Amino acid sequence: MIRKRNEEMTNQPAQGPDLIDAKTSRTVAEAIGERLRIDARPEQSKLPFQLQLLLDRLRMLDIAPQDIGREGTSRIVPDCRMSGSR
């Protein structure tokens, strides 16, 4: 039964009892990443006040005057308050 399941996989089959194929590994990593995006939102994990001030200042310095008010203008600091959907 295990041999048949391995033959049905599109990627390299696992070579040991603790190994998984690349497709399964990628799926697990994506699921973990999605869960982290949900559970570790910036508003839930506050930065120290001084660090938040420095990041805010860096964002202000990074935005060119002609770009003020436009979304996605930062070139240095990514917006850590972005939603999970892109």
JSON list of N, CA and C in Angstrom, two decimals:
[
{"chain": "A", "resi": 1, "resn": "MET", "atom": "N", "xyz": [0.82, -1.20, 0.00]},
{"chain": "A", "resi": 1, "resn": "MET", "atom": "CA", "xyz": [0.00, 0.00, 0.00]},
{"chain": "A", "resi": 1, "resn": "MET", "atom": "C", "xyz": [0.86, 1.26, 0.00]},
{"chain": "A", "resi": 2, "resn": "ILE", "atom": "N", "xyz": [1.90, 1.32, 0.84]},
{"chain": "A", "resi": 2, "resn": "ILE", "atom": "CA", "xyz": [2.79, 2.47, 0.89]},
{"chain": "A", "resi": 2, "resn": "ILE", "atom": "C", "xyz": [3.51, 2.64, -0.43]},
{"chain": "A", "resi": 3, "resn": "ARG", "atom": "N", "xyz": [3.98, 1.55, -1.00]},
{"chain": "A", "resi": 3, "resn": "ARG", "atom": "CA", "xyz": [4.68, 1.61, -2.28]},
{"chain": "A", "resi": 3, "resn": "ARG", "atom": "C", "xyz": [3.77, 2.20, -3.36]},
{"chain": "A", "resi": 4, "resn": "LYS", "atom": "N", "xyz": [2.51, 1.77, -3.39]},
{"chain": "A", "resi": 4, "resn": "LYS", "atom": "CA", "xyz": [1.57, 2.27, -4.39]},
{"chain": "A", "resi": 4, "resn": "LYS", "atom": "C", "xyz": [1.35, 3.77, -4.20]},
{"chain": "A", "resi": 5, "resn": "ARG", "atom": "N", "xyz": [1.22, 4.23, -2.96]},
{"chain": "A", "resi": 5, "resn": "ARG", "atom": "CA", "xyz": [1.02, 5.65, -2.70]},
{"chain": "A", "resi": 5, "resn": "ARG", "atom": "C", "xyz": [2.23, 6.45, -3.18]},
{"chain": "A", "resi": 6, "resn": "ASN", "atom": "N", "xyz": [3.45, 5.96, -2.94]},
{"chain": "A", "resi": 6, "resn": "ASN", "atom": "CA", "xyz": [4.66, 6.65, -3.40]},
{"chain": "A", "resi": 6, "resn": "ASN", "atom": "C", "xyz": [4.71, 6.72, -4.91]},
{"chain": "A", "resi": 7, "resn": "GLU", "atom": "N", "xyz": [4.26, 5.69, -5.59]},
{"chain": "A", "resi": 7, "resn": "GLU", "atom": "CA", "xyz": [4.28, 5.68, -7.05]},
{"chain": "A", "resi": 7, "resn": "GLU", "atom": "C", "xyz": [3.29, 6.70, -7.62]},
{"chain": "A", "resi": 8, "resn": "GLU", "atom": "N", "xyz": [2.24, 7.00, -6.89]},
{"chain": "A", "resi": 8, "resn": "GLU", "atom": "CA", "xyz": [1.23, 7.95, -7.36]},
{"chain": "A", "resi": 8, "resn": "GLU", "atom": "C", "xyz": [1.69, 9.40, -7.21]},
{"chain": "A", "resi": 9, "resn": "MET", "atom": "N", "xyz": [2.68, 9.67, -6.37]},
{"chain": "A", "resi": 9, "resn": "MET", "atom": "CA", "xyz": [3.16, 11.04, -6.17]},
{"chain": "A", "resi": 9, "resn": "MET", "atom": "C", "xyz": [3.86, 11.53, -7.42]},
{"chain": "A", "resi": 10, "resn": "THR", "atom": "N", "xyz": [3.70, 12.81, -7.71]},
{"chain": "A", "resi": 10, "resn": "THR", "atom": "CA", "xyz": [4.30, 13.37, -8.91]},
{"chain": "A", "resi": 10, "resn": "THR", "atom": "C", "xyz": [5.76, 13.73, -8.70]},
{"chain": "A", "resi": 11, "resn": "ASN", "atom": "N", "xyz": [6.19, 13.94, -7.46]},
{"chain": "A", "resi": 11, "resn": "ASN", "atom": "CA", "xyz": [7.57, 14.29, -7.15]},
{"chain": "A", "resi": 11, "resn": "ASN", "atom": "C", "xyz": [8.35, 13.07, -6.70]},
{"chain": "A", "resi": 12, "resn": "GLN", "atom": "N", "xyz": [9.61, 13.30, -6.37]},
{"chain": "A", "resi": 12, "resn": "GLN", "atom": "CA", "xyz": [10.44, 12.22, -5.86]},
{"chain": "A", "resi": 12, "resn": "GLN", "atom": "C", "xyz": [9.79, 11.60, -4.63]},
{"chain": "A", "resi": 13, "resn": "PRO", "atom": "N", "xyz": [9.71, 10.28, -4.55]},
{"chain": "A", "resi": 13, "resn": "PRO", "atom": "CA", "xyz": [9.15, 9.66, -3.35]},
{"chain": "A", "resi": 13, "resn": "PRO", "atom": "C", "xyz": [10.11, 9.79, -2.17]},
{"chain": "A", "resi": 14, "resn": "ALA", "atom": "N", "xyz": [9.55, 9.71, -0.99]},
{"chain": "A", "resi": 14, "resn": "ALA", "atom": "CA", "xyz": [10.37, 9.78, 0.23]},
{"chain": "A", "resi": 14, "resn": "ALA", "atom": "C", "xyz": [11.30, 8.58, 0.29]},
{"chain": "A", "resi": 15, "resn": "GLN", "atom": "N", "xyz": [12.49, 8.79, 0.83]},
{"chain": "A", "resi": 15, "resn": "GLN", "atom": "CA", "xyz": [13.48, 7.72, 0.92]},
{"chain": "A", "resi": 15, "resn": "GLN", "atom": "C", "xyz": [13.60, 7.13, 2.32]},
{"chain": "A", "resi": 16, "resn": "GLY", "atom": "N", "xyz": [12.89, 7.66, 3.27]},
{"chain": "A", "resi": 16, "resn": "GLY", "atom": "CA", "xyz": [12.96, 7.16, 4.63]},
{"chain": "A", "resi": 16, "resn": "GLY", "atom": "C", "xyz": [11.65, 7.42, 5.34]},
{"chain": "A", "resi": 17, "resn": "PRO", "atom": "N", "xyz": [11.51, 6.89, 6.55]},
{"chain": "A", "resi": 17, "resn": "PRO", "atom": "CA", "xyz": [10.24, 7.03, 7.26]},
{"chain": "A", "resi": 17, "resn": "PRO", "atom": "C", "xyz": [9.91, 8.47, 7.66]},
{"chain": "A", "resi": 18, "resn": "ASP", "atom": "N", "xyz": [10.92, 9.34, 7.81]},
{"chain": "A", "resi": 18, "resn": "ASP", "atom": "CA", "xyz": [10.68, 10.71, 8.25]},
{"chain": "A", "resi": 18, "resn": "ASP", "atom": "C", "xyz": [10.74, 11.73, 7.12]},
{"chain": "A", "resi": 19, "resn": "LEU", "atom": "N", "xyz": [10.96, 11.30, 5.89]},
{"chain": "A", "resi": 19, "resn": "LEU", "atom": "CA", "xyz": [11.11, 12.22, 4.77]},
{"chain": "A", "resi": 19, "resn": "LEU", "atom": "C", "xyz": [9.79, 12.34, 4.01]},
{"chain": "A", "resi": 20, "resn": "ILE", "atom": "N", "xyz": [9.55, 13.52, 3.44]},
{"chain": "A", "resi": 20, "resn": "ILE", "atom": "CA", "xyz": [8.37, 13.73, 2.61]},
{"chain": "A", "resi": 20, "resn": "ILE", "atom": "C", "xyz": [8.82, 14.28, 1.26]},
{"chain": "A", "resi": 21, "resn": "ASP", "atom": "N", "xyz": [7.96, 14.15, 0.27]},
{"chain": "A", "resi": 21, "resn": "ASP", "atom": "CA", "xyz": [8.32, 14.62, -1.06]},
{"chain": "A", "resi": 21, "resn": "ASP", "atom": "C", "xyz": [8.26, 16.15, -1.11]},
{"chain": "A", "resi": 22, "resn": "ALA", "atom": "N", "xyz": [8.82, 16.72, -2.16]},
{"chain": "A", "resi": 22, "resn": "ALA", "atom": "CA", "xyz": [8.94, 18.18, -2.29]},
{"chain": "A", "resi": 22, "resn": "ALA", "atom": "C", "xyz": [7.59, 18.88, -2.33]},
{"chain": "A", "resi": 23, "resn": "LYS", "atom": "N", "xyz": [6.62, 18.30, -3.01]},
{"chain": "A", "resi": 23, "resn": "LYS", "atom": "CA", "xyz": [5.30, 18.92, -3.11]},
{"chain": "A", "resi": 23, "resn": "LYS", "atom": "C", "xyz": [4.63, 19.01, -1.74]},
{"chain": "A", "resi": 24, "resn": "THR", "atom": "N", "xyz": [4.72, 17.94, -0.96]},
{"chain": "A", "resi": 24, "resn": "THR", "atom": "CA", "xyz": [4.14, 17.95, 0.38]},
{"chain": "A", "resi": 24, "resn": "THR", "atom": "C", "xyz": [4.86, 18.94, 1.27]},
{"chain": "A", "resi": 25, "resn": "SER", "atom": "N", "xyz": [6.19, 18.99, 1.16]},
{"chain": "A", "resi": 25, "resn": "SER", "atom": "CA", "xyz": [6.98, 19.93, 1.94]},
{"chain": "A", "resi": 25, "resn": "SER", "atom": "C", "xyz": [6.58, 21.37, 1.64]},
{"chain": "A", "resi": 26, "resn": "ARG", "atom": "N", "xyz": [6.41, 21.68, 0.37]},
{"chain": "A", "resi": 26, "resn": "ARG", "atom": "CA", "xyz": [6.01, 23.03, -0.05]},
{"chain": "A", "resi": 26, "resn": "ARG", "atom": "C", "xyz": [4.61, 23.37, 0.49]},
{"chain": "A", "resi": 27, "resn": "THR", "atom": "N", "xyz": [3.70, 22.40, 0.44]},
{"chain": "A", "resi": 27, "resn": "THR", "atom": "CA", "xyz": [2.35, 22.61, 0.94]},
{"chain": "A", "resi": 27, "resn": "THR", "atom": "C", "xyz": [2.35, 22.88, 2.44]},
{"chain": "A", "resi": 28, "resn": "VAL", "atom": "N", "xyz": [3.15, 22.11, 3.17]},
{"chain": "A", "resi": 28, "resn": "VAL", "atom": "CA", "xyz": [3.26, 22.30, 4.62]},
{"chain": "A", "resi": 28, "resn": "VAL", "atom": "C", "xyz": [3.84, 23.68, 4.92]},
{"chain": "A", "resi": 29, "resn": "ALA", "atom": "N", "xyz": [4.90, 24.07, 4.21]},
{"chain": "A", "resi": 29, "resn": "ALA", "atom": "CA", "xyz": [5.52, 25.38, 4.43]},
{"chain": "A", "resi": 29, "resn": "ALA", "atom": "C", "xyz": [4.54, 26.52, 4.15]},
{"chain": "A", "resi": 30, "resn": "GLU", "atom": "N", "xyz": [3.75, 26.40, 3.09]},
{"chain": "A", "resi": 30, "resn": "GLU", "atom": "CA", "xyz": [2.76, 27.43, 2.77]},
{"chain": "A", "resi": 30, "resn": "GLU", "atom": "C", "xyz": [1.69, 27.51, 3.86]},
{"chain": "A", "resi": 31, "resn": "ALA", "atom": "N", "xyz": [1.26, 26.36, 4.37]},
{"chain": "A", "resi": 31, "resn": "ALA", "atom": "CA", "xyz": [0.25, 26.35, 5.44]},
{"chain": "A", "resi": 31, "resn": "ALA", "atom": "C", "xyz": [0.80, 27.00, 6.71]},
{"chain": "A", "resi": 32, "resn": "ILE", "atom": "N", "xyz": [2.05, 26.71, 7.04]},
{"chain": "A", "resi": 32, "resn": "ILE", "atom": "CA", "xyz": [2.67, 27.32, 8.22]},
{"chain": "A", "resi": 32, "resn": "ILE", "atom": "C", "xyz": [2.78, 28.83, 8.03]},
{"chain": "A", "resi": 33, "resn": "GLY", "atom": "N", "xyz": [3.21, 29.26, 6.84]},
{"chain": "A", "resi": 33, "resn": "GLY", "atom": "CA", "xyz": [3.32, 30.69, 6.56]},
{"chain": "A", "resi": 33, "resn": "GLY", "atom": "C", "xyz": [1.98, 31.40, 6.67]},
{"chain": "A", "resi": 34, "resn": "GLU", "atom": "N", "xyz": [0.94, 30.78, 6.15]},
{"chain": "A", "resi": 34, "resn": "GLU", "atom": "CA", "xyz": [-0.40, 31.38, 6.23]},
{"chain": "A", "resi": 34, "resn": "GLU", "atom": "C", "xyz": [-0.83, 31.51, 7.69]},
{"chain": "A", "resi": 35, "resn": "ARG", "atom": "N", "xyz": [-0.58, 30.48, 8.46]},
{"chain": "A", "resi": 35, "resn": "ARG", "atom": "CA", "xyz": [-0.96, 30.52, 9.88]},
{"chain": "A", "resi": 35, "resn": "ARG", "atom": "C", "xyz": [-0.18, 31.60, 10.63]},
{"chain": "A", "resi": 36, "resn": "LEU", "atom": "N", "xyz": [1.11, 31.75, 10.31]},
{"chain": "A", "resi": 36, "resn": "LEU", "atom": "CA", "xyz": [1.91, 32.79, 10.95]},
{"chain": "A", "resi": 36, "resn": "LEU", "atom": "C", "xyz": [1.41, 34.18, 10.57]},
{"chain": "A", "resi": 37, "resn": "ARG", "atom": "N", "xyz": [1.00, 34.36, 9.30]},
{"chain": "A", "resi": 37, "resn": "ARG", "atom": "CA", "xyz": [0.46, 35.66, 8.89]},
{"chain": "A", "resi": 37, "resn": "ARG", "atom": "C", "xyz": [-0.80, 36.00, 9.68]},
{"chain": "A", "resi": 38, "resn": "ILE", "atom": "N", "xyz": [-1.59, 34.99, 10.00]},
{"chain": "A", "resi": 38, "resn": "ILE", "atom": "CA", "xyz": [-2.82, 35.21, 10.76]},
{"chain": "A", "resi": 38, "resn": "ILE", "atom": "C", "xyz": [-2.50, 35.45, 12.24]},
{"chain": "A", "resi": 39, "resn": "ASP", "atom": "N", "xyz": [-1.65, 34.62, 12.81]},
{"chain": "A", "resi": 39, "resn": "ASP", "atom": "CA", "xyz": [-1.38, 34.66, 14.25]},
{"chain": "A", "resi": 39, "resn": "ASP", "atom": "C", "xyz": [-0.40, 35.74, 14.68]},
{"chain": "A", "resi": 40, "resn": "ALA", "atom": "N", "xyz": [0.48, 36.18, 13.80]},
{"chain": "A", "resi": 40, "resn": "ALA", "atom": "CA", "xyz": [1.54, 37.12, 14.19]},
{"chain": "A", "resi": 40, "resn": "ALA", "atom": "C", "xyz": [1.36, 38.48, 13.54]},
{"chain": "A", "resi": 41, "resn": "ARG", "atom": "N", "xyz": [0.12, 38.95, 13.47]},
{"chain": "A", "resi": 41, "resn": "ARG", "atom": "CA", "xyz": [-0.15, 40.26, 12.90]},
{"chain": "A", "resi": 41, "resn": "ARG", "atom": "C", "xyz": [0.50, 41.35, 13.74]},
{"chain": "A", "resi": 42, "resn": "PRO", "atom": "N", "xyz": [1.00, 42.41, 13.11]},
{"chain": "A", "resi": 42, "resn": "PRO", "atom": "CA", "xyz": [1.69, 43.47, 13.84]},
{"chain": "A", "resi": 42, "resn": "PRO", "atom": "C", "xyz": [0.86, 44.08, 14.97]},
{"chain": "A", "resi": 43, "resn": "GLU", "atom": "N", "xyz": [-0.44, 44.23, 14.76]},
{"chain": "A", "resi": 43, "resn": "GLU", "atom": "CA", "xyz": [-1.25, 44.83, 15.82]},
{"chain": "A", "resi": 43, "resn": "GLU", "atom": "C", "xyz": [-1.36, 43.92, 17.04]},
{"chain": "A", "resi": 44, "resn": "GLN", "atom": "N", "xyz": [-1.06, 42.64, 16.87]},
{"chain": "A", "resi": 44, "resn": "GLN", "atom": "CA", "xyz": [-1.08, 41.71, 18.00]},
{"chain": "A", "resi": 44, "resn": "GLN", "atom": "C", "xyz": [0.28, 41.61, 18.68]},
{"chain": "A", "resi": 45, "resn": "SER", "atom": "N", "xyz": [1.33, 41.87, 17.96]},
{"chain": "A", "resi": 45, "resn": "SER", "atom": "CA", "xyz": [2.67, 41.80, 18.54]},
{"chain": "A", "resi": 45, "resn": "SER", "atom": "C", "xyz": [3.30, 43.19, 18.43]},
{"chain": "A", "resi": 46, "resn": "LYS", "atom": "N", "xyz": [3.11, 43.98, 19.45]},
{"chain": "A", "resi": 46, "resn": "LYS", "atom": "CA", "xyz": [3.58, 45.37, 19.46]},
{"chain": "A", "resi": 46, "resn": "LYS", "atom": "C", "xyz": [5.10, 45.43, 19.52]},
{"chain": "A", "resi": 47, "resn": "LEU", "atom": "N", "xyz": [5.67, 46.35, 18.74]},
{"chain": "A", "resi": 47, "resn": "LEU", "atom": "CA", "xyz": [7.10, 46.62, 18.80]},
{"chain": "A", "resi": 47, "resn": "LEU", "atom": "C", "xyz": [7.37, 47.56, 19.96]},
{"chain": "A", "resi": 48, "resn": "PRO", "atom": "N", "xyz": [8.60, 47.52, 20.49]},
{"chain": "A", "resi": 48, "resn": "PRO", "atom": "CA", "xyz": [8.95, 48.52, 21.50]},
{"chain": "A", "resi": 48, "resn": "PRO", "atom": "C", "xyz": [8.75, 49.92, 20.92]},
{"chain": "A", "resi": 49, "resn": "PHE", "atom": "N", "xyz": [8.34, 50.85, 21.76]},
{"chain": "A", "resi": 49, "resn": "PHE", "atom": "CA", "xyz": [7.99, 52.20, 21.33]},
{"chain": "A", "resi": 49, "resn": "PHE", "atom": "C", "xyz": [9.10, 52.85, 20.51]},
{"chain": "A", "resi": 50, "resn": "GLN", "atom": "N", "xyz": [10.34, 52.79, 20.99]},
{"chain": "A", "resi": 50, "resn": "GLN", "atom": "CA", "xyz": [11.46, 53.44, 20.30]},
{"chain": "A", "resi": 50, "resn": "GLN", "atom": "C", "xyz": [11.69, 52.82, 18.92]},
{"chain": "A", "resi": 51, "resn": "LEU", "atom": "N", "xyz": [11.58, 51.50, 18.82]},
{"chain": "A", "resi": 51, "resn": "LEU", "atom": "CA", "xyz": [11.76, 50.83, 17.53]},
{"chain": "A", "resi": 51, "resn": "LEU", "atom": "C", "xyz": [10.65, 51.24, 16.56]},
{"chain": "A", "resi": 52, "resn": "GLN", "atom": "N", "xyz": [9.42, 51.33, 17.05]},
{"chain": "A", "resi": 52, "resn": "GLN", "atom": "CA", "xyz": [8.31, 51.77, 16.19]},
{"chain": "A", "resi": 52, "resn": "GLN", "atom": "C", "xyz": [8.54, 53.19, 15.69]},
{"chain": "A", "resi": 53, "resn": "LEU", "atom": "N", "xyz": [9.05, 54.07, 16.55]},
{"chain": "A", "resi": 53, "resn": "LEU", "atom": "CA", "xyz": [9.36, 55.44, 16.12]},
{"chain": "A", "resi": 53, "resn": "LEU", "atom": "C", "xyz": [10.41, 55.45, 15.01]},
{"chain": "A", "resi": 54, "resn": "LEU", "atom": "N", "xyz": [11.44, 54.63, 15.17]},
{"chain": "A", "resi": 54, "resn": "LEU", "atom": "CA", "xyz": [12.50, 54.57, 14.16]},
{"chain": "A", "resi": 54, "resn": "LEU", "atom": "C", "xyz": [11.98, 54.04, 12.83]},
{"chain": "A", "resi": 55, "resn": "LEU", "atom": "N", "xyz": [11.14, 53.01, 12.87]},
{"chain": "A", "resi": 55, "resn": "LEU", "atom": "CA", "xyz": [10.57, 52.47, 11.63]},
{"chain": "A", "resi": 55, "resn": "LEU", "atom": "C", "xyz": [9.66, 53.50, 10.96]},
{"chain": "A", "resi": 56, "resn": "ASP", "atom": "N", "xyz": [8.86, 54.19, 11.77]},
{"chain": "A", "resi": 56, "resn": "ASP", "atom": "CA", "xyz": [7.99, 55.24, 11.20]},
{"chain": "A", "resi": 56, "resn": "ASP", "atom": "C", "xyz": [8.82, 56.33, 10.54]},
{"chain": "A", "resi": 57, "resn": "ARG", "atom": "N", "xyz": [9.90, 56.73, 11.19]},
{"chain": "A", "resi": 57, "resn": "ARG", "atom": "CA", "xyz": [10.79, 57.77, 10.64]},
{"chain": "A", "resi": 57, "resn": "ARG", "atom": "C", "xyz": [11.42, 57.29, 9.33]},
{"chain": "A", "resi": 58, "resn": "LEU", "atom": "N", "xyz": [11.87, 56.05, 9.30]},
{"chain": "A", "resi": 58, "resn": "LEU", "atom": "CA", "xyz": [12.47, 55.49, 8.09]},
{"chain": "A", "resi": 58, "resn": "LEU", "atom": "C", "xyz": [11.46, 55.46, 6.95]},
{"chain": "A", "resi": 59, "resn": "ARG", "atom": "N", "xyz": [10.23, 55.11, 7.25]},
{"chain": "A", "resi": 59, "resn": "ARG", "atom": "CA", "xyz": [9.18, 55.12, 6.22]},
{"chain": "A", "resi": 59, "resn": "ARG", "atom": "C", "xyz": [8.98, 56.54, 5.67]},
{"chain": "A", "resi": 60, "resn": "MET", "atom": "N", "xyz": [8.96, 57.52, 6.56]},
{"chain": "A", "resi": 60, "resn": "MET", "atom": "CA", "xyz": [8.77, 58.91, 6.12]},
{"chain": "A", "resi": 60, "resn": "MET", "atom": "C", "xyz": [9.94, 59.38, 5.25]},
{"chain": "A", "resi": 61, "resn": "LEU", "atom": "N", "xyz": [11.15, 59.00, 5.60]},
{"chain": "A", "resi": 61, "resn": "LEU", "atom": "CA", "xyz": [12.31, 59.40, 4.80]},
{"chain": "A", "resi": 61, "resn": "LEU", "atom": "C", "xyz": [12.33, 58.70, 3.45]},
{"chain": "A", "resi": 62, "resn": "ASP", "atom": "N", "xyz": [11.77, 57.53, 3.39]},
{"chain": "A", "resi": 62, "resn": "ASP", "atom": "CA", "xyz": [11.81, 56.73, 2.18]},
{"chain": "A", "resi": 62, "resn": "ASP", "atom": "C", "xyz": [10.79, 57.17, 1.14]},
{"chain": "A", "resi": 63, "resn": "ILE", "atom": "N", "xyz": [9.73, 57.83, 1.55]},
{"chain": "A", "resi": 63, "resn": "ILE", "atom": "CA", "xyz": [8.68, 58.22, 0.62]},
{"chain": "A", "resi": 63, "resn": "ILE", "atom": "C", "xyz": [9.07, 59.53, -0.08]},
{"chain": "A", "resi": 64, "resn": "ALA", "atom": "N", "xyz": [9.14, 59.47, -1.40]},
{"chain": "A", "resi": 64, "resn": "ALA", "atom": "CA", "xyz": [9.46, 60.67, -2.18]},
{"chain": "A", "resi": 64, "resn": "ALA", "atom": "C", "xyz": [8.27, 61.64, -2.10]},
{"chain": "A", "resi": 65, "resn": "PRO", "atom": "N", "xyz": [8.53, 62.96, -2.12]},
{"chain": "A", "resi": 65, "resn": "PRO", "atom": "CA", "xyz": [7.44, 63.94, -2.00]},
{"chain": "A", "resi": 65, "resn": "PRO", "atom": "C", "xyz": [6.33, 63.74, -3.02]},
{"chain": "A", "resi": 66, "resn": "GLN", "atom": "N", "xyz": [6.67, 63.38, -4.25]},
{"chain": "A", "resi": 66, "resn": "GLN", "atom": "CA", "xyz": [5.64, 63.20, -5.27]},
{"chain": "A", "resi": 66, "resn": "GLN", "atom": "C", "xyz": [4.80, 61.95, -5.04]},
{"chain": "A", "resi": 67, "resn": "ASP", "atom": "N", "xyz": [5.29, 61.04, -4.18]},
{"chain": "A", "resi": 67, "resn": "ASP", "atom": "CA", "xyz": [4.58, 59.80, -3.92]},
{"chain": "A", "resi": 67, "resn": "ASP", "atom": "C", "xyz": [3.70, 59.85, -2.68]},
{"chain": "A", "resi": 68, "resn": "ILE", "atom": "N", "xyz": [3.76, 60.92, -1.92]},
{"chain": "A", "resi": 68, "resn": "ILE", "atom": "CA", "xyz": [2.99, 60.99, -0.68]},
{"chain": "A", "resi": 68, "resn": "ILE", "atom": "C", "xyz": [1.51, 60.81, -1.00]},
{"chain": "A", "resi": 69, "resn": "GLY", "atom": "N", "xyz": [0.89, 59.92, -0.27]},
{"chain": "A", "resi": 69, "resn": "GLY", "atom": "CA", "xyz": [-0.53, 59.63, -0.47]},
{"chain": "A", "resi": 69, "resn": "GLY", "atom": "C", "xyz": [-0.78, 58.45, -1.38]},
{"chain": "A", "resi": 70, "resn": "ARG", "atom": "N", "xyz": [0.22, 58.02, -2.12]},
{"chain": "A", "resi": 70, "resn": "ARG", "atom": "CA", "xyz": [0.06, 56.85, -2.99]},
{"chain": "A", "resi": 70, "resn": "ARG", "atom": "C", "xyz": [0.38, 55.59, -2.21]},
{"chain": "A", "resi": 71, "resn": "GLU", "atom": "N", "xyz": [-0.37, 54.53, -2.44]},
{"chain": "A", "resi": 71, "resn": "GLU", "atom": "CA", "xyz": [-0.15, 53.28, -1.74]},
{"chain": "A", "resi": 71, "resn": "GLU", "atom": "C", "xyz": [1.06, 52.55, -2.32]},
{"chain": "A", "resi": 72, "resn": "GLY", "atom": "N", "xyz": [1.83, 51.87, -1.47]},
{"chain": "A", "resi": 72, "resn": "GLY", "atom": "CA", "xyz": [2.95, 51.07, -1.93]},
{"chain": "A", "resi": 72, "resn": "GLY", "atom": "C", "xyz": [4.14, 51.87, -2.38]},
{"chain": "A", "resi": 73, "resn": "THR", "atom": "N", "xyz": [4.40, 53.02, -1.76]},
{"chain": "A", "resi": 73, "resn": "THR", "atom": "CA", "xyz": [5.48, 53.88, -2.22]},
{"chain": "A", "resi": 73, "resn": "THR", "atom": "C", "xyz": [6.81, 53.61, -1.54]},
{"chain": "A", "resi": 74, "resn": "SER", "atom": "N", "xyz": [6.82, 52.91, -0.42]},
{"chain": "A", "resi": 74, "resn": "SER", "atom": "CA", "xyz": [8.05, 52.69, 0.32]},
{"chain": "A", "resi": 74, "resn": "SER", "atom": "C", "xyz": [8.99, 51.77, -0.45]},
{"chain": "A", "resi": 75, "resn": "ARG", "atom": "N", "xyz": [10.24, 52.18, -0.55]},
{"chain": "A", "resi": 75, "resn": "ARG", "atom": "CA", "xyz": [11.23, 51.36, -1.24]},
{"chain": "A", "resi": 75, "resn": "ARG", "atom": "C", "xyz": [12.12, 50.62, -0.25]},
{"chain": "A", "resi": 76, "resn": "ILE", "atom": "N", "xyz": [12.23, 51.11, 0.99]},
{"chain": "A", "resi": 76, "resn": "ILE", "atom": "CA", "xyz": [13.13, 50.49, 1.96]},
{"chain": "A", "resi": 76, "resn": "ILE", "atom": "C", "xyz": [12.38, 49.60, 2.94]},
{"chain": "A", "resi": 77, "resn": "VAL", "atom": "N", "xyz": [11.37, 50.13, 3.58]},
{"chain": "A", "resi": 77, "resn": "VAL", "atom": "CA", "xyz": [10.67, 49.41, 4.64]},
{"chain": "A", "resi": 77, "resn": "VAL", "atom": "C", "xyz": [9.33, 48.91, 4.12]},
{"chain": "A", "resi": 78, "resn": "PRO", "atom": "N", "xyz": [9.12, 47.60, 4.07]},
{"chain": "A", "resi": 78, "resn": "PRO", "atom": "CA", "xyz": [7.82, 47.10, 3.65]},
{"chain": "A", "resi": 78, "resn": "PRO", "atom": "C", "xyz": [6.77, 47.42, 4.70]},
{"chain": "A", "resi": 79, "resn": "ASP", "atom": "N", "xyz": [5.55, 47.60, 4.28]},
{"chain": "A", "resi": 79, "resn": "ASP", "atom": "CA", "xyz": [4.48, 47.90, 5.22]},
{"chain": "A", "resi": 79, "resn": "ASP", "atom": "C", "xyz": [4.14, 46.66, 6.01]},
{"chain": "A", "resi": 80, "resn": "CYS", "atom": "N", "xyz": [4.51, 46.64, 7.27]},
{"chain": "A", "resi": 80, "resn": "CYS", "atom": "CA", "xyz": [4.27, 45.46, 8.10]},
{"chain": "A", "resi": 80, "resn": "CYS", "atom": "C", "xyz": [2.81, 45.35, 8.51]},
{"chain": "A", "resi": 81, "resn": "ARG", "atom": "N", "xyz": [2.00, 46.31, 8.13]},
{"chain": "A", "resi": 81, "resn": "ARG", "atom": "CA", "xyz": [0.58, 46.26, 8.46]},
{"chain": "A", "resi": 81, "resn": "ARG", "atom": "C", "xyz": [-0.24, 45.75, 7.27]},
{"chain": "A", "resi": 82, "resn": "MET", "atom": "N", "xyz": [0.41, 45.18, 6.27]},
{"chain": "A", "resi": 82, "resn": "MET", "atom": "CA", "xyz": [-0.29, 44.70, 5.08]},
{"chain": "A", "resi": 82, "resn": "MET", "atom": "C", "xyz": [-1.20, 43.54, 5.44]},
{"chain": "A", "resi": 83, "resn": "SER", "atom": "N", "xyz": [-2.31, 43.41, 4.74]},
{"chain": "A", "resi": 83, "resn": "SER", "atom": "CA", "xyz": [-3.20, 42.28, 4.96]},
{"chain": "A", "resi": 83, "resn": "SER", "atom": "C", "xyz": [-2.61, 41.05, 4.30]},
{"chain": "A", "resi": 84, "resn": "GLY", "atom": "N", "xyz": [-3.17, 39.89, 4.63]},
{"chain": "A", "resi": 84, "resn": "GLY", "atom": "CA", "xyz": [-2.68, 38.63, 4.08]},
{"chain": "A", "resi": 84, "resn": "GLY", "atom": "C", "xyz": [-2.92, 38.49, 2.59]},
{"chain": "A", "resi": 85, "resn": "SER", "atom": "N", "xyz": [-3.91, 39.18, 2.04]},
{"chain": "A", "resi": 85, "resn": "SER", "atom": "CA", "xyz": [-4.19, 39.07, 0.60]},
{"chain": "A", "resi": 85, "resn": "SER", "atom": "C", "xyz": [-3.35, 40.06, -0.17]},
{"chain": "A", "resi": 86, "resn": "ARG", "atom": "N", "xyz": [-2.85, 39.63, -1.30]},
{"chain": "A", "resi": 86, "resn": "ARG", "atom": "CA", "xyz": [-2.04, 40.48, -2.17]},
{"chain": "A", "resi": 86, "resn": "ARG", "atom": "C", "xyz": [-2.63, 40.54, -3.53]}
]
